[in-house]
PDB file of C-alpha atoms in Angstrom:
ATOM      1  CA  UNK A 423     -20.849   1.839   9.140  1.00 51.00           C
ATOM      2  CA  UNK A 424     -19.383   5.102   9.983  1.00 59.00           C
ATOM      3  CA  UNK A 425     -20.633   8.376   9.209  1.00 86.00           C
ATOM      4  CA  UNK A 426     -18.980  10.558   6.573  1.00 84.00           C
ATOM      5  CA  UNK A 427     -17.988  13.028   9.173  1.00 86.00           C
ATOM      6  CA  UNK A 428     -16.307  10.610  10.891  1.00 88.00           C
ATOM      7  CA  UNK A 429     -14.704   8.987   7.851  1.00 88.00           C
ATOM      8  CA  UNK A 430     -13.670  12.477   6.432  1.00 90.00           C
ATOM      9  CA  UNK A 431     -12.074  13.595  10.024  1.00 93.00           C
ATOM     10  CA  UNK A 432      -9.857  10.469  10.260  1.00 92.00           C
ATOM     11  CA  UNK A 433      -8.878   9.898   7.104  1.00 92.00           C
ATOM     12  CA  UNK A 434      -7.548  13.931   7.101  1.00 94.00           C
ATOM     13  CA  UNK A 435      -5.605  12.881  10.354  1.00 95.00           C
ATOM     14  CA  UNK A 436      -4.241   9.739   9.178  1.00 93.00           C
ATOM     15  CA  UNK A 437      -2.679  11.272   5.959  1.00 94.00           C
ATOM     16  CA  UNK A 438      -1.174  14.156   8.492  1.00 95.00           C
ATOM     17  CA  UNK A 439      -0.327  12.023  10.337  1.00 93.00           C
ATOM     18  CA  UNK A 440       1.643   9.685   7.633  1.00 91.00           C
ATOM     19  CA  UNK A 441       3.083  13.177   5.961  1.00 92.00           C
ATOM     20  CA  UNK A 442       4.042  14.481   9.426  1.00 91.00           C
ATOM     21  CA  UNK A 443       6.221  11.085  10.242  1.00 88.00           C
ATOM     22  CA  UNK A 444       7.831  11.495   6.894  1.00 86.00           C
ATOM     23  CA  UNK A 445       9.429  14.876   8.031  1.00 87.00           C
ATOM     24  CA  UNK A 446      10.303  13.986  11.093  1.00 84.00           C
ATOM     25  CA  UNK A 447      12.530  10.949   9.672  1.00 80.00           C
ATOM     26  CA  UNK A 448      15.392  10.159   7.926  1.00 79.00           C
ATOM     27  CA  UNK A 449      14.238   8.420   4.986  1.00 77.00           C
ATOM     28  CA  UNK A 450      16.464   6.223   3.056  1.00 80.00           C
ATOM     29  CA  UNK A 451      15.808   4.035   0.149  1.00 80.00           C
ATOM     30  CA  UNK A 452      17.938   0.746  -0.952  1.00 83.00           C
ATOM     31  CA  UNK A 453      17.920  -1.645  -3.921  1.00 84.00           C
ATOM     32  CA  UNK A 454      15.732   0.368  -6.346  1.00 85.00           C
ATOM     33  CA  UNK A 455      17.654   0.313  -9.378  1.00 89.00           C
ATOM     34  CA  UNK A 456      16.065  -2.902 -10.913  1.00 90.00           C
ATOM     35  CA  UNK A 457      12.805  -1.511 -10.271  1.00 90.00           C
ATOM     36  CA  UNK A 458      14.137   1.699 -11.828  1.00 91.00           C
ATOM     37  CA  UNK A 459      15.239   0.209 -15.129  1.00 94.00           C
ATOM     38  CA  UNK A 460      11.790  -2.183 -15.045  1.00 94.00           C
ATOM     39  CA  UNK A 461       9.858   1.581 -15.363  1.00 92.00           C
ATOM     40  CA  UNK A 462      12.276   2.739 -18.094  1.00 93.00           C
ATOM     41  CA  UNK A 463      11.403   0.216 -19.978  1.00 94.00           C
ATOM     42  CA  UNK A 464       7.644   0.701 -19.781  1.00 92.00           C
ATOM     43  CA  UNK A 465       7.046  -1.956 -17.429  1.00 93.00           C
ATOM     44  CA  UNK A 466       4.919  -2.234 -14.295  1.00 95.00           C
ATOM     45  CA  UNK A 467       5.189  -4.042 -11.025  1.00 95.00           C
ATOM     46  CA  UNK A 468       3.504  -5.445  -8.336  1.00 96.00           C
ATOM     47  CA  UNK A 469       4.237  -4.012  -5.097  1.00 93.00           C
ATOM     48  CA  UNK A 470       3.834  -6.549  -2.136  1.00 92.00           C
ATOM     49  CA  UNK A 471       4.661  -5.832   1.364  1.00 89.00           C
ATOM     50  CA  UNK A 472       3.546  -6.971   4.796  1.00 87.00           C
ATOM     51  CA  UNK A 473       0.127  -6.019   6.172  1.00 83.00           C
ATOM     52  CA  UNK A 474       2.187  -4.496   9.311  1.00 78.00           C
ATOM     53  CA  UNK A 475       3.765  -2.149   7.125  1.00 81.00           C
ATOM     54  CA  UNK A 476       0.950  -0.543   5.120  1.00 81.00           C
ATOM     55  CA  UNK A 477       1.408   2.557   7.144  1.00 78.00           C
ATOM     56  CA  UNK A 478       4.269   4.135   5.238  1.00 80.00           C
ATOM     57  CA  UNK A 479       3.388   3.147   1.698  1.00 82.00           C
ATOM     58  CA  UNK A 480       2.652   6.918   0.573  1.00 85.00           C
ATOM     59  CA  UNK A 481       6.395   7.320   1.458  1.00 83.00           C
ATOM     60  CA  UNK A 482       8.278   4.548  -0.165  1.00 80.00           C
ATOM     61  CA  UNK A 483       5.926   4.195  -3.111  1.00 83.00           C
ATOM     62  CA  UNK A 484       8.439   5.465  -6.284  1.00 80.00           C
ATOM     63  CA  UNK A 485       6.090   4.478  -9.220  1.00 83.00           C
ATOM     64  CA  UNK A 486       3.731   6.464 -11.730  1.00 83.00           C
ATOM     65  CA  UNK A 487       0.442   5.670 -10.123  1.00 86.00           C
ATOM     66  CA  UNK A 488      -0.514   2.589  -7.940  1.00 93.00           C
ATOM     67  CA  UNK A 489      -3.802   0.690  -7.423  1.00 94.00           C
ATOM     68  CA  UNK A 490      -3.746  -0.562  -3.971  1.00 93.00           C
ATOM     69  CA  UNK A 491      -6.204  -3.459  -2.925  1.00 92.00           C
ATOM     70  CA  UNK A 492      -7.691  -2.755   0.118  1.00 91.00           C
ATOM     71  CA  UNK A 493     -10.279  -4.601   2.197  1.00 86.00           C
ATOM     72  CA  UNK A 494     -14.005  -3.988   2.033  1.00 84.00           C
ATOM     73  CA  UNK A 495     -13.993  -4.332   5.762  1.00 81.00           C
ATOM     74  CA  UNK A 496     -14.657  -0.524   7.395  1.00 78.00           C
ATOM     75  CA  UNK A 497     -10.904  -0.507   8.331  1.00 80.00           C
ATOM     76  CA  UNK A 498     -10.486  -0.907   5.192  1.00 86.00           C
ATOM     77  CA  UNK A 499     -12.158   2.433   4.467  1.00 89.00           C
ATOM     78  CA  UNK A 500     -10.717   4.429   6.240  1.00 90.00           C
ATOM     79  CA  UNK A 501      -7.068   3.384   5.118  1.00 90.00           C
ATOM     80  CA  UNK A 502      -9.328   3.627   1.268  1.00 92.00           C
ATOM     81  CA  UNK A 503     -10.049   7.289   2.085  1.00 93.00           C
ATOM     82  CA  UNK A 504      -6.387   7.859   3.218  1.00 93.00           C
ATOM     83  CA  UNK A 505      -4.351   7.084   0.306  1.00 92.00           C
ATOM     84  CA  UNK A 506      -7.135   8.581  -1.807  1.00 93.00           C
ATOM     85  CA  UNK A 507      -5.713  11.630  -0.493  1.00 93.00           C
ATOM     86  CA  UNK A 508      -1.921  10.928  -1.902  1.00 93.00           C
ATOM     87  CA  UNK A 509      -3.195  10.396  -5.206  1.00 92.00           C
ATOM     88  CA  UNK A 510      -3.643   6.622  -5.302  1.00 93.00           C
ATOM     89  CA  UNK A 511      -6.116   4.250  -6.432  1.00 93.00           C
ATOM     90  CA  UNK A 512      -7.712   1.555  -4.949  1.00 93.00           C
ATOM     91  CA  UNK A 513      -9.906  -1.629  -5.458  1.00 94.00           C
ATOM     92  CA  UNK A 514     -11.598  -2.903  -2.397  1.00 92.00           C
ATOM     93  CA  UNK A 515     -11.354  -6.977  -2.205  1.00 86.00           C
ATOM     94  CA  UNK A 516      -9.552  -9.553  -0.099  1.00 75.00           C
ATOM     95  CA  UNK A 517      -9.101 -13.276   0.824  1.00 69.00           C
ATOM     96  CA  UNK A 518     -12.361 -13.631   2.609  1.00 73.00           C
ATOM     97  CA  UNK A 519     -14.759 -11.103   0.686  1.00 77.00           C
ATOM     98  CA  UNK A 520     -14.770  -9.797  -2.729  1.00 76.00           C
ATOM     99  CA  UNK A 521     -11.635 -11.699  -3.938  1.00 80.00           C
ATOM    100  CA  UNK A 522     -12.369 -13.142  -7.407  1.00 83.00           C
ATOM    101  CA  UNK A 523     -14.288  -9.722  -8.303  1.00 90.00           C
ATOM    102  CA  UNK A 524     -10.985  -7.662  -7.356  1.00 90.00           C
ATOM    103  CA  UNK A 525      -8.879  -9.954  -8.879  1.00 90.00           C
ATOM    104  CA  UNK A 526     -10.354  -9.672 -12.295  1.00 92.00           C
ATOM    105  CA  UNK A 527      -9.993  -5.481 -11.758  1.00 94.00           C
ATOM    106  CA  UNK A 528      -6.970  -5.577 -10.524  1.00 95.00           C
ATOM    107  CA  UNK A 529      -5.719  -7.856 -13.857  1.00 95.00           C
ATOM    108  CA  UNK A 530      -7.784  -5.333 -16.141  1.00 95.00           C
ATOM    109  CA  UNK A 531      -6.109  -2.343 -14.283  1.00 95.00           C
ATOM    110  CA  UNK A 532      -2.538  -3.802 -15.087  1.00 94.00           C
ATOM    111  CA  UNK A 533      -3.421  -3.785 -18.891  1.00 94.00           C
ATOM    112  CA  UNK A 534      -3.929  -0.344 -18.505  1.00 93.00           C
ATOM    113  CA  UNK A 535      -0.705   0.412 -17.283  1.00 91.00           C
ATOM    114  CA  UNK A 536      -0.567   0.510 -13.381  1.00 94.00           C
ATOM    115  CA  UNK A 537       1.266  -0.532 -10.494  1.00 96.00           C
ATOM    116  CA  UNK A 538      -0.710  -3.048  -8.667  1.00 96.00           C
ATOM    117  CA  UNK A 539      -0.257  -2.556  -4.825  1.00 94.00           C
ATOM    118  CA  UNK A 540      -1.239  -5.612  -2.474  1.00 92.00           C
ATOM    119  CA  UNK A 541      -0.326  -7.030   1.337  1.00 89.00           C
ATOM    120  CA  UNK A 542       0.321 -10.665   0.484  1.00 89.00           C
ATOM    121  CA  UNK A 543      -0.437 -11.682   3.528  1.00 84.00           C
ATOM    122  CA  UNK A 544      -3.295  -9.840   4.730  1.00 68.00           C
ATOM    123  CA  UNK A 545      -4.846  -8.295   7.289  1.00 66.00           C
ATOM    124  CA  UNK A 546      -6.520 -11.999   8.520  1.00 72.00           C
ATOM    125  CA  UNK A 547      -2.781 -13.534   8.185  1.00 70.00           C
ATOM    126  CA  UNK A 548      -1.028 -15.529   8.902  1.00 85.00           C
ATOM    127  CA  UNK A 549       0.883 -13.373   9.509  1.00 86.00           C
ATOM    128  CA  UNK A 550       4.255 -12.876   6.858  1.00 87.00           C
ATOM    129  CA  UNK A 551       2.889 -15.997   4.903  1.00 86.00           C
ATOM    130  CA  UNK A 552       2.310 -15.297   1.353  1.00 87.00           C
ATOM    131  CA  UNK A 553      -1.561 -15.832   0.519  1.00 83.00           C
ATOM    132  CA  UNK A 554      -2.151 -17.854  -2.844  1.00 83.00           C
ATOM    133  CA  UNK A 555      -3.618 -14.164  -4.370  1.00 85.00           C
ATOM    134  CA  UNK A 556       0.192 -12.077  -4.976  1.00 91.00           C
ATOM    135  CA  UNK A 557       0.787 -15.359  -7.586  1.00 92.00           C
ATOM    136  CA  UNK A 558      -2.097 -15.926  -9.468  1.00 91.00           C
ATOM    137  CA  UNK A 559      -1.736 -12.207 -10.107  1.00 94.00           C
ATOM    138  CA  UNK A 560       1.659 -12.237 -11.657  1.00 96.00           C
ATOM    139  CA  UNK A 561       1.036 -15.382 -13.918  1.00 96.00           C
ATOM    140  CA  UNK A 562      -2.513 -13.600 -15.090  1.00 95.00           C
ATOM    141  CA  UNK A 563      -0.573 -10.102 -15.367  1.00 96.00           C
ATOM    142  CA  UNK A 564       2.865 -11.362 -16.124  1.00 96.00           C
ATOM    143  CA  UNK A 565       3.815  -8.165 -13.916  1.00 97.00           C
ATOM    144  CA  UNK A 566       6.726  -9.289 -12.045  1.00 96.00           C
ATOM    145  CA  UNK A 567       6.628  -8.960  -7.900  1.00 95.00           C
ATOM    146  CA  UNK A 568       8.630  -6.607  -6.363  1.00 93.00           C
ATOM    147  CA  UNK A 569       8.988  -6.659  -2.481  1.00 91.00           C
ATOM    148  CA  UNK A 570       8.737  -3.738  -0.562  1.00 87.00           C
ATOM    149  CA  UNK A 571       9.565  -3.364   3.243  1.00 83.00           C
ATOM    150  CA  UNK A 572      10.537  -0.471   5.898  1.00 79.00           C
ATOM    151  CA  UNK A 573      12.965  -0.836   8.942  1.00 75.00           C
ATOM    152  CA  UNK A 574      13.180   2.065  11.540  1.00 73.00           C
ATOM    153  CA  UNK A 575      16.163   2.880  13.911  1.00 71.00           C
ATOM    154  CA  UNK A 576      15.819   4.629  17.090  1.00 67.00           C
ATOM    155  CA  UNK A 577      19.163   5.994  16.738  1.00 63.00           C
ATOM    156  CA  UNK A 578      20.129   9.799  17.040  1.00 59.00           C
ATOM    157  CA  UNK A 579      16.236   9.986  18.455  1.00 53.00           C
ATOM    158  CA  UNK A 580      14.948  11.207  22.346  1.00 50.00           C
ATOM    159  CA  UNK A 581      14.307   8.520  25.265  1.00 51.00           C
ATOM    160  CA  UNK A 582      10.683   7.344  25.368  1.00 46.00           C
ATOM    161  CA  UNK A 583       9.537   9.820  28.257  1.00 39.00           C
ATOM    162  CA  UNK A 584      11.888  12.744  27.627  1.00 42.00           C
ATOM    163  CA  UNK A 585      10.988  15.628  26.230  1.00 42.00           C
ATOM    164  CA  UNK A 586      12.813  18.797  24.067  1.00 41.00           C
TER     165      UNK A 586
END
């Protein structure tokens, strides 16, 4: 495992990093009334999006407070200690290790009013196939799924290899 140094330096870079890309873009966000009106009305979602797009989830998340599974791999901490650092939460399971136990939080979490945050497909894949995991949890929440993705443009942006 990696030391807390370690852990502590990267996880300050990586949420830099995340912030610093969100300033430098044009961000633009479609088709978020029906989630709108869902958190007017009290309700919560479930947040699913592709393991390849985890990285900008601190800027396109809109809700009151999310609890994102993450892996218990040591990837997994890291990207843990990141988004501890934009105010989210977190319960550490997946497909292949600590599934059933994360489960059960995550369904006691959305009983307590929460967005629950998860990669359907996760990080062992296949990839863009939705896992079994994203369904159970909406018929044992009754949460509804909302998908969430990201598209970039290169346009209006330098040539790889010049510079300002």
């Amino acid at each position: 495992m990696m030391n807390r140094l370690k852990l502590r330096v990267l996880s300050l870079i990586g949420a830099a990093t995340i912030r610093l890309l969100g300033k430098s873009m044009s961000l633009k966000s479609y088709g978020f009334e029906p989630v709108d009106r869902l958190y007017q009305e009290g309700r919560n979602i479930i947040l699913a999006f592709w393991h390849g797009q985890q990285l900008m989830i601190p800027l396109g998340y809109r809700g009151p407070h999310p609890e994102i599974l993450i892996s218990q791999h040591r990837d997994g901490e890291i990207i843990y200690r990141i988004i501890k650092r934009f105010g989210f939460g977190a319960v550490r399971g997946s497909t292949t290790r600590g599934g059933h136990r994360a489960l059960r939080q995550l369904i006691r979490l959305s009983r307590q009013g929460v967005d629950l945050v998860i990669t359907p497909d996760g990080p062992k894949g296949p990839r863009h196939c939705v896992q079994p995991g994203v369904v159970a949890l909406a018929k044992f929440t009754g949460l509804p799924i909302i998908p969430l993705a990201f598209a970039c443009s290169k346009k209006n942006s330098f040539p790889v290899g010049i510079g300002f």
